[in-house]
Amino acid sequence: MRIGGSTMKRKLLAIFFFLLLGLLVFAQPAFKMGSGQAAADSPSFPRALVSVVMDDGWKSQATGALPRMNAKGIKATAYIVTKYIEDGYEGYMTLADLQTIKASGHEIASHSVTHRDLTKLSPPELTTELRDSKAWLEGKGLGPVYDFACPFGEYNEATIKETKNFYLSQREGWSWPDDVNTAANFRPYMIRVKQVWPWTNAAEVESWMEEAKAKKAWVVIIYHRVEVLDPSHPSYPYSISPDNFEAHLQAIRDSGVASVTVKEALDEVKTYVKYTVTASVSGGGGSVSPPSQTVDCLDGATVNISPEAGNGVASIVDNGEAVPGPYGSSYSIVRVGEDHEVLVTFQPVSQILKVTKVSPNQAWQFAFSADLTVEGTGFVDGAAVKLEKNGVSIPGLGVSVASSTRLTCSVWTFGAEPGEYDVVVSNPGGAQASLSKGFRINPVCGMGSGSAMLMMGITLGLLSLAGSLRLRRKRGR
C-alpha cells in the first residue's frame, strides 16, 4: 500500500507541475499585455524640456552668464532677491541689468525680499516677503511675475498655502533623489531641481539631458555665481567658471532638448497633469459632494457641504491638516497642485465650537494681566485660548473648561500692542472658532507700543524704588 500510495502521489505531483507550467506559459502573454497597458496609461509629458535658472541676482549672471546664453539661444529664469537690487548690494545686479535680461527674452521671477527662511516667519512677515518682492519687480516693469523660489529651499504647508496666493509655482532649492519633473511626480509648488557645483562638468549635464529625453521629463538646473572664485571663498560651492558654464550650455544645445523658461515649461506641462480630490464624512450627520473629482493642475476645486437638520460643520481636515473655521456650505481649494483627501465632521449645532462672548472685553496695558471668561458652545477639556491681531499672538494661561459653554483663562496684557484682538479658541483635534475683535487692549497714554514701553519703564522704576525704600527701612531698624 505504501508503494502504491507513493506512486499515486508522484503521479499527482507530476500532473500538478505540468498544470503549473501550462499556467505560467499561458499567463506570460497576459502578464505582458497587462504591463504594456499600464505603461500606456502612465502619464508622460510630450517631450523633454530644460530650464536654466539663476538665483539671488548676482552681478556675474549679467556679465558672465547672459552673453553666453544669448549667443547659444538658451533661455533662463532669474529668481531675484529684491532687497539686494533695491538697496544696491555690492556684487549684485542693478535694475538696468534686470531690464536687459528681461529684454533679451528671459524670465524674471521672485526669490523673496530679504532671503529669509520663510518657515521661521510670522504670518504677516511671510506675506510681506511674498507679496512685496512680486510688487517691486512688477512695479519696475519686470513682470508679470509668475514664479517663486523659496530661500534656502525651506518650505512647509503654511508657506505653500500663502505662496499660492501670489504665484503659479514654487521651485525647490536642492537636489534630491528622482530630481527631474515628470507627469507622474509633478507638483507645481515643489518643482524639482538639479544643483550645479564648481566641479559639475559638461558630461554630467549631457547625462541629465539623456535622462530628460528618456523620461520625457522637465529638468531644472540651478546656477548662482558664474565667475571664478577661490576655493576658500564662502560662495565657492555655488560658483562655476564662465568657461565651464559655456560648456554646460553647449551640452544643452547639442542635446536637442527644448530650452524654455520656467513659465513656458509650466504652461506646457500643466495640461498633462491631473489630480484627484476626494471628500468624505466622518460619523454621519450630513453629506459632501462630489465624493471624487479630477482636477487639472493649478485649477480650483470645490466640495459642497450639506449638514442634516440640526447639525453643522464641526471640522474640516484636508490632507491631515485642520482647516480653520468658520465654515460655510462649501470648501474651496485654490490652485490644486497635489491630490487632496478632504474629511468633514458634522455635529449637532449645540455642540459645535463657537465663541459668542468674552468678559471683560477690554483691559489696560498697565494691568499686567486680565482674567477672562469666554462663553460659547462646544468647549472641551484641553481647549486652548489666544488673542490674535495682525500676527501678534497672546496665549491664554491656565485655561479651565467649566462646561461646554464656558471656560476661563488669564492673558498677559502688560506692554502688549494696543488694539482690538480676535479671541480664538481651539479644541484638541483641530476645531477652531473665534470672536472677531472680541477683546481690546487700551493704551496707557496715547496710541502705540512706544507709550506702553514708556509706562513699563516708569512702572518698573517705581517698583525698584519701592523695593529700595523697603530695604533701607529694614536696615534702619
Short mmCIF file of C-alpha atoms in Angstrom, two decimals:
data_model
loop_
_atom_site.label_atom_id
_atom_site.label_comp_id
_atom_site.label_asym_id
_atom_site.label_seq_id
_atom_site.Cartn_x
_atom_site.Cartn_y
_atom_site.Cartn_z
CA MET A 1 0.00 0.00 0.00
CA ARG A 2 2.79 2.33 0.84
CA ILE A 3 4.41 1.70 -2.61
CA GLY A 4 1.12 2.22 -4.47
CA GLY A 5 0.36 5.32 -2.42
CA SER A 6 3.81 6.69 -3.20
CA THR A 7 3.35 6.13 -6.91
CA MET A 8 -0.03 7.86 -6.86
CA LYS A 9 1.49 10.81 -5.04
CA ARG A 10 4.26 11.08 -7.66
CA LYS A 11 1.69 10.98 -10.48
CA LEU A 12 -0.40 13.68 -8.82
CA LEU A 13 2.76 15.73 -8.25
CA ALA A 14 3.74 15.40 -11.90
CA ILE A 15 0.26 16.46 -13.04
CA PHE A 16 0.45 19.45 -10.69
CA PHE A 17 3.79 20.59 -12.14
CA PHE A 18 2.56 20.24 -15.73
CA LEU A 19 -0.54 22.25 -14.89
CA LEU A 20 1.60 24.91 -13.18
CA LEU A 21 3.94 25.08 -16.18
CA GLY A 22 0.97 25.46 -18.50
CA LEU A 23 -0.46 28.25 -16.41
CA LEU A 24 2.85 30.06 -16.45
CA VAL A 25 3.16 29.73 -20.22
CA PHE A 26 -0.39 30.97 -20.86
CA ALA A 27 -0.10 33.67 -18.23
CA GLN A 28 3.05 35.11 -19.83
CA PRO A 29 1.29 36.94 -22.71
CA ALA A 30 -1.45 38.15 -20.41
CA PHE A 31 1.14 39.47 -17.94
CA LYS A 32 2.99 41.28 -20.69
CA MET A 33 -0.24 42.76 -22.01
CA GLY A 34 -1.17 44.00 -18.57
CA SER A 35 2.24 45.62 -18.13
CA GLY A 36 2.01 47.20 -21.54
CA GLN A 37 -1.42 48.63 -20.77
CA ALA A 38 -0.15 50.06 -17.51
CA ALA A 39 2.79 51.63 -19.31
CA ALA A 40 0.47 53.05 -21.96
CA ASP A 41 -1.77 54.55 -19.28
CA SER A 42 1.08 56.02 -17.21
CA PRO A 43 1.22 59.82 -17.72
CA SER A 44 4.12 61.49 -19.51
CA PHE A 45 4.96 64.87 -20.96
CA PRO A 46 5.00 65.05 -24.77
CA ARG A 47 8.69 65.99 -24.92
CA ALA A 48 11.79 66.70 -22.84
CA LEU A 49 12.36 70.22 -21.50
CA VAL A 50 15.21 72.01 -19.74
CA SER A 51 15.17 75.28 -17.80
CA VAL A 52 18.32 77.12 -16.74
CA VAL A 53 17.61 79.09 -13.57
CA MET A 54 19.78 81.60 -11.70
CA ASP A 55 19.29 82.54 -8.06
CA ASP A 56 19.73 85.66 -5.93
CA GLY A 57 20.67 88.23 -8.59
CA TRP A 58 24.48 88.06 -8.62
CA LYS A 59 26.26 90.54 -10.94
CA SER A 60 28.09 87.72 -12.71
CA GLN A 61 24.74 86.45 -14.03
CA ALA A 62 24.60 89.61 -16.17
CA THR A 63 28.30 89.75 -17.06
CA GLY A 64 29.28 86.06 -17.24
CA ALA A 65 26.05 84.20 -17.98
CA LEU A 66 23.80 86.45 -20.06
CA PRO A 67 26.09 86.97 -23.11
CA ARG A 68 26.79 83.22 -23.33
CA MET A 69 23.10 82.27 -23.02
CA ASN A 70 22.09 84.79 -25.66
CA ALA A 71 24.82 83.56 -28.03
CA LYS A 72 23.65 79.96 -27.77
CA GLY A 73 19.90 80.63 -27.70
CA ILE A 74 19.42 79.23 -24.20
CA LYS A 75 16.58 80.72 -22.16
CA ALA A 76 16.76 81.31 -18.41
CA THR A 77 14.68 82.35 -15.42
CA ALA A 78 16.35 84.68 -12.91
CA TYR A 79 14.99 84.47 -9.35
CA ILE A 80 15.70 87.82 -7.69
CA VAL A 81 16.06 88.86 -4.04
CA THR A 82 14.64 92.34 -4.48
CA LYS A 83 16.25 93.97 -1.43
CA TYR A 84 19.70 93.20 -2.86
CA ILE A 85 18.84 95.11 -6.05
CA GLU A 86 16.81 97.91 -4.49
CA ASP A 87 19.50 98.80 -1.94
CA GLY A 88 22.40 98.31 -4.34
CA TYR A 89 24.18 95.49 -2.51
CA GLU A 90 27.77 95.03 -3.66
CA GLY A 91 28.24 92.10 -6.02
CA TYR A 92 24.63 92.07 -7.21
CA MET A 93 22.92 93.26 -10.37
CA THR A 94 21.39 96.67 -10.92
CA LEU A 95 17.88 97.41 -12.09
CA ALA A 96 19.33 98.14 -15.53
CA ASP A 97 20.87 94.63 -15.59
CA LEU A 98 17.48 93.07 -14.84
CA GLN A 99 15.85 95.14 -17.55
CA THR A 100 18.46 93.90 -20.03
CA ILE A 101 17.81 90.28 -19.02
CA LYS A 102 14.06 90.78 -19.44
CA ALA A 103 14.50 92.50 -22.82
CA SER A 104 16.65 89.56 -24.01
CA GLY A 105 13.66 87.20 -23.72
CA HIS A 106 14.44 85.69 -20.33
CA GLU A 107 12.06 85.49 -17.36
CA ILE A 108 12.30 87.42 -14.09
CA ALA A 109 10.93 85.61 -11.03
CA SER A 110 10.88 86.18 -7.28
CA HIS A 111 13.24 84.86 -4.60
CA SER A 112 11.66 86.93 -1.76
CA VAL A 113 12.51 90.40 -0.44
CA THR A 114 15.33 89.61 2.01
CA HIS A 115 16.13 85.89 1.53
CA ARG A 116 14.95 84.78 4.97
CA ASP A 117 13.81 81.27 5.92
CA LEU A 118 10.05 81.52 5.29
CA THR A 119 9.25 78.71 7.73
CA LYS A 120 10.51 80.84 10.64
CA LEU A 121 8.47 83.96 9.89
CA SER A 122 5.21 85.20 11.39
CA PRO A 123 2.20 85.22 9.02
CA PRO A 124 2.49 88.98 8.30
CA GLU A 125 6.24 88.65 7.66
CA LEU A 126 5.64 85.71 5.32
CA THR A 127 3.06 87.69 3.35
CA THR A 128 5.42 90.66 3.10
CA GLU A 129 8.26 88.54 1.69
CA LEU A 130 6.00 87.01 -0.95
CA ARG A 131 3.83 89.99 -1.85
CA ASP A 132 6.35 92.83 -1.78
CA SER A 133 9.03 91.10 -3.88
CA LYS A 134 6.48 90.46 -6.62
CA ALA A 135 5.12 94.01 -6.35
CA TRP A 136 8.60 95.57 -6.58
CA LEU A 137 9.59 93.57 -9.66
CA GLU A 138 6.32 94.28 -11.45
CA GLY A 139 6.47 97.93 -10.42
CA LYS A 140 9.82 98.18 -12.22
CA GLY A 141 8.40 96.76 -15.44
CA LEU A 142 9.93 93.30 -14.98
CA GLY A 143 6.65 91.39 -14.78
CA PRO A 144 4.31 89.72 -14.92
CA VAL A 145 5.97 87.68 -12.16
CA TYR A 146 4.52 84.17 -12.00
CA ASP A 147 7.14 82.02 -10.30
CA PHE A 148 8.87 81.84 -6.91
CA ALA A 149 11.86 80.05 -5.36
CA CYS A 150 11.86 79.63 -1.59
CA PRO A 151 15.06 80.83 0.14
CA PHE A 152 17.34 78.01 1.35
CA GLY A 153 14.85 75.56 -0.19
CA GLU A 154 12.83 75.71 3.04
CA TYR A 155 9.03 75.46 2.96
CA ASN A 156 6.08 73.84 4.74
CA GLU A 157 2.31 73.58 4.33
CA ALA A 158 1.77 77.12 5.66
CA THR A 159 4.29 78.73 3.32
CA ILE A 160 2.97 76.83 0.30
CA LYS A 161 -0.58 77.91 1.11
CA GLU A 162 0.48 81.57 1.21
CA THR A 163 2.68 81.22 -1.87
CA LYS A 164 -0.39 80.08 -3.83
CA ASN A 165 -1.94 83.50 -3.20
CA PHE A 166 0.76 85.21 -5.27
CA TYR A 167 2.49 82.73 -7.60
CA LEU A 168 1.73 79.89 -10.00
CA SER A 169 4.73 77.84 -8.90
CA GLN A 170 7.42 77.35 -6.28
CA ARG A 171 10.81 75.87 -7.03
CA GLU A 172 12.95 73.71 -4.73
CA GLY A 173 16.47 74.77 -3.74
CA TRP A 174 18.28 71.43 -3.50
CA SER A 175 18.69 68.23 -5.48
CA TRP A 176 17.01 65.12 -4.13
CA PRO A 177 16.67 61.57 -5.42
CA ASP A 178 14.45 61.47 -8.50
CA ASP A 179 15.27 65.12 -9.18
CA VAL A 180 13.59 65.51 -12.58
CA ASN A 181 9.97 66.55 -13.08
CA THR A 182 7.70 64.04 -14.81
CA ALA A 183 3.96 63.87 -15.30
CA ALA A 184 3.85 61.19 -12.60
CA ASN A 185 5.64 63.19 -9.88
CA PHE A 186 5.00 66.81 -10.88
CA ARG A 187 3.97 69.25 -8.13
CA PRO A 188 3.86 72.93 -9.20
CA TYR A 189 4.78 74.14 -5.70
CA MET A 190 7.62 71.63 -5.29
CA ILE A 191 9.40 71.83 -8.64
CA ARG A 192 12.44 69.52 -8.58
CA VAL A 193 15.92 70.72 -9.48
CA LYS A 194 19.49 69.69 -10.23
CA GLN A 195 22.10 71.66 -8.31
CA VAL A 196 25.31 72.75 -10.04
CA TRP A 197 28.67 72.76 -8.22
CA PRO A 198 32.07 74.09 -9.36
CA TRP A 199 33.06 70.56 -10.37
CA THR A 200 29.89 69.80 -12.36
CA ASN A 201 31.16 69.19 -15.89
CA ALA A 202 29.57 69.09 -19.34
CA ALA A 203 29.50 65.28 -19.38
CA GLU A 204 27.21 65.31 -16.34
CA VAL A 205 24.92 67.84 -18.00
CA GLU A 206 24.84 65.59 -21.07
CA SER A 207 23.68 62.71 -18.87
CA TRP A 208 20.92 64.93 -17.47
CA MET A 209 19.75 65.70 -20.99
CA GLU A 210 19.73 61.99 -21.86
CA GLU A 211 17.66 61.35 -18.75
CA ALA A 212 15.24 64.09 -19.79
CA LYS A 213 14.79 62.53 -23.24
CA ALA A 214 14.42 59.00 -21.88
CA LYS A 215 11.77 60.01 -19.36
CA LYS A 216 10.22 62.89 -21.34
CA ALA A 217 10.98 64.93 -18.25
CA TRP A 218 11.47 68.60 -17.38
CA VAL A 219 14.95 69.22 -15.97
CA VAL A 220 15.63 72.42 -14.00
CA ILE A 221 19.30 73.35 -13.46
CA ILE A 222 20.27 75.91 -10.76
CA TYR A 223 23.19 78.32 -11.10
CA HIS A 224 24.31 81.09 -8.75
CA ARG A 225 27.63 82.84 -9.42
CA VAL A 226 29.09 82.46 -12.92
CA GLU A 227 32.66 83.52 -12.10
CA VAL A 228 35.95 82.11 -10.89
CA LEU A 229 36.18 82.12 -7.10
CA ASP A 230 38.92 80.92 -4.83
CA PRO A 231 38.04 77.63 -3.10
CA SER A 232 38.38 79.44 0.24
CA HIS A 233 35.60 81.89 -0.71
CA PRO A 234 32.29 81.29 1.17
CA SER A 235 30.37 81.30 -2.12
CA TYR A 236 32.76 78.94 -3.93
CA PRO A 237 30.43 75.89 -3.70
CA TYR A 238 27.75 77.91 -5.51
CA SER A 239 30.01 79.15 -8.29
CA ILE A 240 31.03 77.91 -11.71
CA SER A 241 33.63 79.29 -14.10
CA PRO A 242 32.34 81.08 -17.22
CA ASP A 243 34.13 78.54 -19.45
CA ASN A 244 32.52 75.61 -17.65
CA PHE A 245 29.13 77.35 -17.81
CA GLU A 246 29.55 77.77 -21.56
CA ALA A 247 30.36 74.06 -21.87
CA HIS A 248 27.12 73.29 -20.00
CA LEU A 249 25.16 75.47 -22.43
CA GLN A 250 26.78 73.73 -25.39
CA ALA A 251 25.81 70.34 -23.95
CA ILE A 252 22.21 71.53 -23.60
CA ARG A 253 22.17 72.91 -27.14
CA ASP A 254 23.72 69.78 -28.66
CA SER A 255 21.20 67.52 -26.87
CA GLY A 256 18.25 68.93 -28.79
CA VAL A 257 16.22 69.22 -25.56
CA ALA A 258 13.95 72.28 -25.73
CA SER A 259 15.29 75.18 -23.65
CA VAL A 260 12.41 77.12 -22.03
CA THR A 261 11.77 79.48 -19.15
CA VAL A 262 10.02 78.16 -16.05
CA LYS A 263 6.76 79.88 -17.03
CA GLU A 264 6.92 78.43 -20.54
CA ALA A 265 7.54 74.96 -19.13
CA LEU A 266 4.71 75.34 -16.65
CA ASP A 267 2.30 76.35 -19.40
CA GLU A 268 3.26 73.28 -21.39
CA VAL A 269 3.38 70.56 -18.72
CA LYS A 270 0.38 71.51 -16.59
CA THR A 271 -2.06 70.43 -19.30
CA TYR A 272 -0.79 66.85 -18.91
CA VAL A 273 -1.13 66.67 -15.13
CA LYS A 274 -4.33 65.94 -13.23
CA TYR A 275 -5.04 65.44 -9.53
CA THR A 276 -7.80 63.72 -7.59
CA VAL A 277 -9.77 65.47 -4.85
CA THR A 278 -11.83 63.10 -2.70
CA ALA A 279 -14.29 64.13 0.00
CA SER A 280 -15.93 62.06 2.74
CA VAL A 281 -17.83 62.39 6.02
CA SER A 282 -16.72 61.10 9.40
CA GLY A 283 -19.57 59.76 11.54
CA GLY A 284 -22.60 60.91 9.56
CA GLY A 285 -24.78 63.94 10.22
CA GLY A 286 -24.56 65.29 6.69
CA SER A 287 -23.14 64.77 3.23
CA VAL A 288 -20.49 66.13 0.86
CA SER A 289 -20.35 66.24 -2.91
CA PRO A 290 -18.84 65.30 -5.21
CA PRO A 291 -17.19 62.36 -3.45
CA SER A 292 -14.41 62.41 -6.02
CA GLN A 293 -13.35 64.82 -8.75
CA THR A 294 -10.47 65.03 -11.20
CA VAL A 295 -8.87 68.47 -11.38
CA ASP A 296 -6.42 69.90 -13.88
CA CYS A 297 -3.12 71.16 -12.48
CA LEU A 298 -3.48 74.65 -10.93
CA ASP A 299 -7.26 74.70 -11.37
CA GLY A 300 -9.53 75.13 -8.35
CA ALA A 301 -11.79 72.56 -6.68
CA THR A 302 -14.94 72.97 -4.57
CA VAL A 303 -16.50 70.49 -2.13
CA ASN A 304 -20.16 71.14 -1.34
CA ILE A 305 -21.16 70.57 2.29
CA SER A 306 -24.74 69.74 3.37
CA PRO A 307 -25.42 69.18 7.10
CA GLU A 308 -28.61 67.41 8.13
CA ALA A 309 -31.28 69.39 10.00
CA GLY A 310 -29.99 70.48 13.43
CA ASN A 311 -26.36 69.82 12.53
CA GLY A 312 -23.48 71.98 11.48
CA VAL A 313 -19.88 71.57 10.35
CA ALA A 314 -17.63 70.75 13.31
CA SER A 315 -14.33 70.44 11.42
CA ILE A 316 -12.72 70.09 8.00
CA VAL A 317 -9.42 68.27 7.56
CA ASP A 318 -7.53 68.48 4.26
CA ASN A 319 -4.64 66.04 3.76
CA GLY A 320 -4.35 65.63 7.51
CA GLU A 321 -4.25 69.38 8.20
CA ALA A 322 -7.08 71.01 10.15
CA VAL A 323 -8.77 73.82 8.21
CA PRO A 324 -9.55 76.81 10.47
CA GLY A 325 -13.20 77.84 10.72
CA PRO A 326 -15.69 79.38 10.44
CA TYR A 327 -17.17 77.00 7.86
CA GLY A 328 -19.77 77.62 5.19
CA SER A 329 -21.73 75.48 2.75
CA SER A 330 -18.64 74.69 0.67
CA TYR A 331 -14.88 74.26 0.94
CA SER A 332 -12.64 75.51 -1.87
CA ILE A 333 -9.07 74.63 -2.78
CA VAL A 334 -7.24 77.18 -4.93
CA ARG A 335 -4.59 76.21 -7.48
CA VAL A 336 -4.62 72.48 -6.89
CA GLY A 337 -1.09 71.12 -7.07
CA GLU A 338 -1.44 67.66 -5.48
CA ASP A 339 -4.04 65.03 -4.61
CA HIS A 340 -6.36 66.04 -1.75
CA GLU A 341 -8.34 63.99 0.77
CA VAL A 342 -10.97 66.13 2.48
CA LEU A 343 -12.70 64.85 5.62
CA VAL A 344 -15.73 66.68 7.04
CA THR A 345 -17.18 66.10 10.51
CA PHE A 346 -20.70 67.17 11.50
CA GLN A 347 -22.14 67.72 14.98
CA PRO A 348 -25.37 68.98 16.50
CA VAL A 349 -25.34 72.77 16.40
CA SER A 350 -25.33 72.93 20.21
CA GLN A 351 -22.02 71.01 20.27
CA ILE A 352 -20.20 72.91 17.52
CA LEU A 353 -17.34 75.08 18.69
CA LYS A 354 -18.37 78.71 18.75
CA VAL A 355 -17.27 81.81 20.68
CA THR A 356 -20.08 84.25 21.47
CA LYS A 357 -18.92 86.44 24.35
CA VAL A 358 -15.83 87.45 26.31
CA SER A 359 -15.89 89.27 29.61
CA PRO A 360 -14.32 91.55 30.44
CA ASN A 361 -13.85 92.57 26.83
CA GLN A 362 -11.03 95.05 27.44
CA ALA A 363 -8.03 95.78 29.65
CA TRP A 364 -5.28 98.38 30.06
CA GLN A 365 -1.66 97.80 29.15
CA PHE A 366 -0.52 98.53 32.70
CA ALA A 367 -2.93 96.00 34.19
CA PHE A 368 -0.31 93.21 33.87
CA SER A 369 -2.97 90.57 33.12
CA ALA A 370 -6.69 90.09 32.68
CA ASP A 371 -8.86 87.19 33.84
CA LEU A 372 -11.25 86.28 31.05
CA THR A 373 -14.49 84.33 30.94
CA VAL A 374 -15.23 83.01 27.46
CA GLU A 375 -18.74 81.88 26.56
CA GLY A 376 -19.93 79.88 23.60
CA THR A 377 -20.56 76.24 22.66
CA GLY A 378 -18.54 73.11 22.04
CA PHE A 379 -15.72 73.71 24.55
CA VAL A 380 -13.92 70.50 25.59
CA ASP A 381 -11.13 69.66 28.02
CA GLY A 382 -7.76 70.58 26.59
CA ALA A 383 -9.08 73.64 24.75
CA ALA A 384 -6.58 76.46 24.12
CA VAL A 385 -7.21 80.19 24.01
CA LYS A 386 -5.24 83.02 22.39
CA LEU A 387 -5.66 86.65 21.41
CA GLU A 388 -4.61 87.46 17.83
CA LYS A 389 -4.08 90.70 15.92
CA ASN A 390 -2.08 91.11 12.71
CA GLY A 391 0.23 88.24 13.52
CA VAL A 392 0.62 89.20 17.19
CA SER A 393 -0.47 86.31 19.42
CA ILE A 394 -1.04 86.37 23.18
CA PRO A 395 -1.63 82.88 24.63
CA GLY A 396 -4.27 82.23 27.28
CA LEU A 397 -2.78 80.94 30.55
CA GLY A 398 -4.35 78.48 32.95
CA VAL A 399 -7.27 77.58 30.68
CA SER A 400 -10.04 75.87 32.64
CA VAL A 401 -13.09 74.43 30.88
CA ALA A 402 -16.00 74.75 33.29
CA SER A 403 -18.55 73.36 30.82
CA SER A 404 -19.17 73.02 27.12
CA THR A 405 -20.41 76.62 27.14
CA ARG A 406 -17.95 78.34 29.48
CA LEU A 407 -14.20 78.48 30.09
CA THR A 408 -11.81 80.80 31.93
CA CYS A 409 -8.20 81.84 31.45
CA SER A 410 -5.76 84.70 32.01
CA VAL A 411 -3.91 86.76 29.39
CA TRP A 412 -0.80 88.86 29.86
CA THR A 413 -1.54 92.45 28.77
CA PHE A 414 1.35 94.39 30.28
CA GLY A 415 3.27 96.08 27.47
CA ALA A 416 1.21 94.35 24.77
CA GLU A 417 0.43 96.07 21.49
CA PRO A 418 -2.78 98.10 21.96
CA GLY A 419 -5.80 97.49 19.74
CA GLU A 420 -8.60 95.03 19.07
CA TYR A 421 -7.81 91.31 19.17
CA ASP A 422 -9.69 88.27 17.92
CA VAL A 423 -10.39 85.76 20.69
CA VAL A 424 -9.53 82.32 19.31
CA VAL A 425 -10.48 79.01 20.94
CA SER A 426 -9.03 75.71 19.63
CA ASN A 427 -10.18 72.25 20.65
CA PRO A 428 -7.96 69.17 20.53
CA GLY A 429 -8.26 67.69 17.05
CA GLY A 430 -8.03 70.99 15.20
CA ALA A 431 -11.51 72.56 15.51
CA GLN A 432 -11.15 76.32 15.90
CA ALA A 433 -13.52 79.25 16.39
CA SER A 434 -13.01 82.93 17.06
CA LEU A 435 -14.83 86.07 18.12
CA SER A 436 -13.66 88.84 15.81
CA LYS A 437 -12.35 91.87 17.74
CA GLY A 438 -13.68 90.32 20.92
CA PHE A 439 -11.08 91.87 23.24
CA ARG A 440 -9.40 95.26 23.34
CA ILE A 441 -6.14 96.28 24.97
CA ASN A 442 -6.23 100.01 25.70
CA PRO A 443 -3.05 102.11 25.52
CA VAL A 444 -1.81 103.71 28.71
CA CYS A 445 -1.23 107.14 27.19
CA GLY A 446 -1.71 107.79 23.51
CA MET A 447 -1.56 105.07 20.88
CA GLY A 448 1.30 102.73 20.08
CA SER A 449 3.69 100.40 21.76
CA GLY A 450 6.14 103.25 22.47
CA SER A 451 3.86 104.59 25.20
CA ALA A 452 3.47 101.08 26.52
CA MET A 453 7.22 100.72 26.84
CA LEU A 454 7.42 104.15 28.49
CA MET A 455 4.83 103.16 31.07
CA MET A 456 6.56 99.81 31.54
CA GLY A 457 9.81 101.65 32.30
CA ILE A 458 8.09 104.01 34.72
CA THR A 459 6.32 101.15 36.47
CA LEU A 460 9.47 99.08 36.79
CA GLY A 461 11.30 102.14 38.07
CA LEU A 462 8.66 102.74 40.74
CA LEU A 463 8.74 99.10 41.76
CA SER A 464 12.52 99.24 42.05
CA LEU A 465 12.33 102.43 44.10
CA ALA A 466 9.72 100.90 46.41
CA GLY A 467 11.90 97.85 46.93
CA SER A 468 14.91 100.02 47.69
CA LEU A 469 12.94 102.04 50.27
CA ARG A 470 11.77 98.86 51.99
CA LEU A 471 15.36 97.62 52.16
CA ARG A 472 16.53 100.87 53.71
CA ARG A 473 13.79 100.72 56.35
CA LYS A 474 14.87 97.20 57.29
CA ARG A 475 18.49 98.27 57.59
CA GLY A 476 17.47 101.31 59.66
CA ARG A 477 15.78 99.04 62.16
#
